[in-house]
XYZ file of C-alpha atoms in Angstrom:
290
model
C -0.152 0.162 0.046
C 1.243 3.636 -0.524
C 2.463 5.919 1.829
C 3.623 9.323 1.613
C 5.787 11.483 4.051
C 4.679 15.386 4.643
C 5.463 17.483 7.102
C 3.354 20.229 8.915
C 4.663 23.942 9.270
C 3.693 23.872 13.341
C 7.582 22.321 13.514
C 8.853 25.696 12.097
C 6.007 28.131 13.353
C 3.408 27.259 15.653
C -0.304 28.215 14.984
C -1.518 28.153 18.570
C 0.976 30.183 20.426
C 2.202 32.163 17.069
C 5.470 33.876 18.870
C 7.079 30.478 18.667
C 8.711 30.515 14.979
C 7.106 33.640 14.028
C 10.531 35.136 12.790
C 10.478 31.930 10.706
C 9.336 32.785 7.020
C 7.331 30.646 5.058
C 10.025 30.253 2.231
C 12.285 29.114 4.693
C 9.808 26.127 6.224
C 8.970 25.066 2.592
C 12.737 25.139 1.549
C 13.983 23.096 4.258
C 11.071 20.796 4.129
C 11.557 20.086 0.765
C 14.979 19.584 1.572
C 14.600 17.304 4.033
C 12.774 15.217 1.643
C 9.187 15.800 2.400
C 6.745 15.409 -0.111
C 3.906 17.684 0.902
C 2.943 19.976 3.796
C -0.047 20.617 5.516
C -1.353 24.350 6.129
C -0.535 26.734 8.509
C -1.086 30.465 9.427
C 1.414 31.669 7.212
C 0.206 29.946 4.319
C -2.063 32.190 1.809
C -5.151 31.564 1.096
C -6.054 32.296 -2.546
C -5.515 29.380 -4.284
C -3.343 30.899 -7.242
C -0.889 31.858 -5.130
C -0.576 28.963 -2.932
C -0.461 26.573 -5.468
C 2.533 28.873 -7.256
C 4.664 28.860 -3.854
C 4.175 25.208 -3.487
C 5.134 24.269 -6.849
C 8.275 26.384 -6.575
C 9.246 24.011 -3.536
C 7.881 20.990 -5.279
C 5.511 20.053 -2.229
C 1.991 18.786 -2.653
C -1.036 20.462 -0.312
C -2.045 17.611 2.028
C -4.647 19.175 3.710
C -5.771 21.896 6.291
C -6.951 22.450 9.726
C -10.231 23.316 10.087
C -12.089 24.257 13.440
C -15.862 23.682 13.867
C -18.431 24.549 16.026
C -21.025 21.816 15.548
C -21.545 21.633 19.418
C -23.330 25.237 18.868
C -24.673 24.950 15.368
C -26.119 22.566 13.069
C -24.500 20.848 9.915
C -25.956 22.953 7.559
C -24.852 26.344 9.349
C -21.132 24.511 9.611
C -20.937 23.795 5.893
C -21.794 27.330 4.991
C -18.795 28.084 7.247
C -16.359 25.553 6.048
C -17.005 26.093 2.115
C -14.066 28.422 1.625
C -11.819 26.365 3.305
C -12.934 23.348 1.349
C -12.847 24.838 -1.746
C -9.451 25.719 -1.556
C -8.272 22.136 -0.619
C -10.204 20.995 -3.674
C -8.628 23.733 -5.406
C -4.998 22.232 -4.597
C -5.920 18.521 -5.191
C -6.502 17.965 -1.378
C -8.442 14.572 -0.748
C -8.649 14.563 3.306
C -10.219 17.291 5.380
C -8.732 17.675 9.046
C -11.544 18.663 11.370
C -11.806 19.183 15.241
C -14.608 20.758 16.898
C -13.296 23.537 18.978
C -16.523 24.716 20.632
C -15.373 25.829 23.898
C -11.640 24.415 23.609
C -8.851 25.871 25.834
C -6.176 24.356 24.093
C -5.100 27.950 22.880
C -5.131 29.478 26.049
C -2.213 29.210 27.945
C -3.760 30.180 31.069
C -6.357 27.604 31.036
C -5.605 24.251 32.790
C -6.620 20.914 30.763
C -9.015 20.234 33.371
C -11.617 23.217 32.030
C -11.899 21.514 28.346
C -15.259 20.919 27.422
C -16.768 17.510 28.040
C -19.996 15.929 26.355
C -22.963 14.516 28.535
C -23.350 10.642 27.425
C -26.682 11.598 25.975
C -24.741 14.426 23.910
C -22.707 12.294 21.448
C -25.820 11.064 19.454
C -26.569 14.673 18.331
C -22.684 15.605 18.056
C -22.176 12.237 15.994
C -24.766 12.999 13.731
C -23.843 16.561 12.700
C -20.071 15.274 12.282
C -21.604 12.550 10.143
C -23.717 14.895 7.617
C -20.576 16.990 7.033
C -18.485 14.428 6.249
C -21.219 13.080 4.032
C -21.572 16.588 2.276
C -17.319 16.974 1.789
C -17.120 13.334 0.831
C -19.523 14.058 -2.054
C -17.020 16.468 -3.348
C -14.293 14.358 -3.546
C -12.755 15.500 0.132
C -12.669 12.933 3.137
C -13.097 14.353 6.449
C -11.023 12.795 9.089
C -11.541 13.978 12.761
C -8.529 15.138 14.634
C -8.713 14.242 18.533
C -6.650 16.907 20.567
C -5.746 17.860 23.607
C -8.087 20.580 25.243
C -11.256 19.930 22.713
C -14.368 17.817 23.620
C -12.762 14.865 21.763
C -9.572 14.158 23.672
C -9.432 11.158 25.817
C -9.470 7.334 24.282
C -13.485 7.331 26.022
C -13.839 10.753 23.630
C -12.451 8.740 20.777
C -14.451 5.858 21.190
C -17.767 7.577 21.824
C -17.024 9.664 18.586
C -16.608 6.737 16.551
C -19.411 5.120 17.833
C -22.020 7.775 17.460
C -20.471 8.504 13.909
C -20.878 6.997 10.327
C -18.310 5.052 8.100
C -18.225 8.368 6.322
C -16.245 10.173 9.110
C -12.770 8.949 9.206
C -10.587 9.353 12.098
C -6.877 11.097 12.202
C -4.608 9.124 14.738
C -2.459 11.482 16.375
C -0.060 9.314 18.071
C 1.359 12.350 20.336
C -2.013 13.426 21.356
C -3.427 10.335 21.955
C -0.344 9.066 24.357
C -0.560 13.046 26.004
C -4.334 12.513 26.833
C -3.517 8.693 28.271
C -4.646 6.603 25.678
C -3.307 3.947 23.932
C -2.096 4.514 20.438
C -1.675 0.980 19.440
C -5.116 -0.075 20.512
C -6.627 2.903 18.532
C -4.780 1.658 15.790
C -5.862 -1.704 16.133
C -9.555 -1.029 17.010
C -9.932 1.951 14.090
C -7.563 0.678 11.280
C -10.360 0.856 8.873
C -11.472 3.952 9.333
C -8.124 6.070 10.149
C -7.529 8.144 6.960
C -4.644 10.322 8.326
C -2.038 9.700 10.589
C -0.100 12.303 12.457
C 3.135 11.166 13.961
C 4.950 12.726 16.935
C 6.294 11.042 19.776
C 5.869 12.557 23.476
C 8.389 12.815 26.410
C 6.502 11.202 29.219
C 8.086 13.087 32.095
C 6.886 16.452 30.931
C 3.429 15.153 30.074
C 2.777 13.645 33.891
C 3.472 17.258 34.906
C 1.432 19.154 32.070
C -2.194 19.525 33.915
C -1.702 22.993 33.803
C -2.112 23.639 30.435
C -1.554 22.421 26.731
C 0.577 25.427 25.452
C 2.426 25.126 28.722
C 3.466 21.538 27.825
C 4.431 22.436 23.995
C 6.723 25.108 25.437
C 8.248 22.818 27.911
C 8.714 20.145 25.401
C 5.744 17.269 25.821
C 6.167 16.745 22.068
C 9.074 15.243 19.985
C 9.940 13.252 16.613
C 9.284 9.794 16.423
C 11.814 7.724 18.040
C 12.847 10.414 20.552
C 10.055 9.844 23.108
C 7.972 6.786 24.732
C 5.197 5.904 21.851
C 5.936 2.399 20.512
C 5.915 3.152 17.052
C 6.654 -0.397 15.807
C 3.589 -1.665 17.218
C 1.593 1.336 15.846
C 2.672 0.725 12.318
C 2.303 -2.947 12.507
C -1.598 -2.197 13.702
C -1.588 0.017 10.365
C 0.082 -2.331 7.984
C -2.400 -1.774 5.340
C -2.648 2.245 5.871
C -2.801 4.091 2.770
C -2.054 7.766 2.975
C -0.337 10.204 3.940
C 1.971 10.126 7.550
C 2.577 13.450 8.609
C 5.476 14.800 11.060
C 3.702 17.089 13.441
C 5.980 17.780 16.268
C 5.683 20.849 17.724
C 8.397 22.495 19.723
C 10.221 25.703 20.538
C 12.174 25.770 17.351
C 14.498 28.189 19.716
C 15.053 24.934 21.704
C 14.680 22.265 19.046
C 15.984 23.255 15.487
C 13.475 22.571 13.118
C 15.527 21.141 10.277
C 17.456 19.196 12.695
C 14.293 17.539 14.403
C 12.506 17.077 11.035
C 15.466 15.639 9.217
C 15.844 13.217 12.568
C 11.692 12.496 12.295
C 11.481 11.464 8.738
C 14.534 9.333 8.951
C 12.618 7.164 11.652
C 9.580 7.388 10.403
C 11.047 5.819 6.784
C 12.866 3.139 9.117
C 9.681 2.225 11.044
C 7.541 2.054 8.080
C 9.594 -0.360 6.221
C 10.309 -2.611 9.186
C 6.751 -3.068 10.158
C 4.526 -2.835 7.103
C 6.151 -5.956 5.118
């Protein structure tokens, strides 16, 4: 099965805490990514949102547009209203040839506020999952009809964070909804990325590969962004996630494997860590998908 390796610009410039990597230009990010050997990039806040301009700059560096994060508010509005808000982003992805939509509900989310502890994240009551899942499925069916698969990104500080949250989401949604397995967010949340890969292999449509420094995660209850600055995430092979077992469970996976290990670039040189991460990922895939 086909695997393509890409990167997220958050390695160079953080989207939630924009002073991290603020001085790094988009051209530096794309140039280093291409030099390292990545085939594509996900979108970030420094990318132009005009399709022609975006296509031109990516073509200059020989990189594909993999996808781009979209923040939904389906806990507060219905699917039709969400699709109206999504339209410009979806059209941009389609124009660039992207076939995957990275989707996460951020209603009441606290991951972007360094003052908010993780305990203050939004949580759904057991009876709320059915309506939420129905809305996500409706949006996913609509994007699929236009050739773009919705993959739900579980994320620290949001309503879908824990392993129980992920299980509830998968149970409440139809097959139209894919899962974005983020190994770093899973491990940080106390979930088992190997178990998630095993249970949802047929629905995993996108993979964000990052490792976790366990000692930082254990003291990170004060807040998500504080943990990022303190180095909770790193590249595969530099932390505690058992990537060999993850890839064994995903031996039939086909699609993008995206390196997305945000750190403070002043402490962790992006080119050095991205090079190490890609090298380790290539080796892990080669060794565990035979």
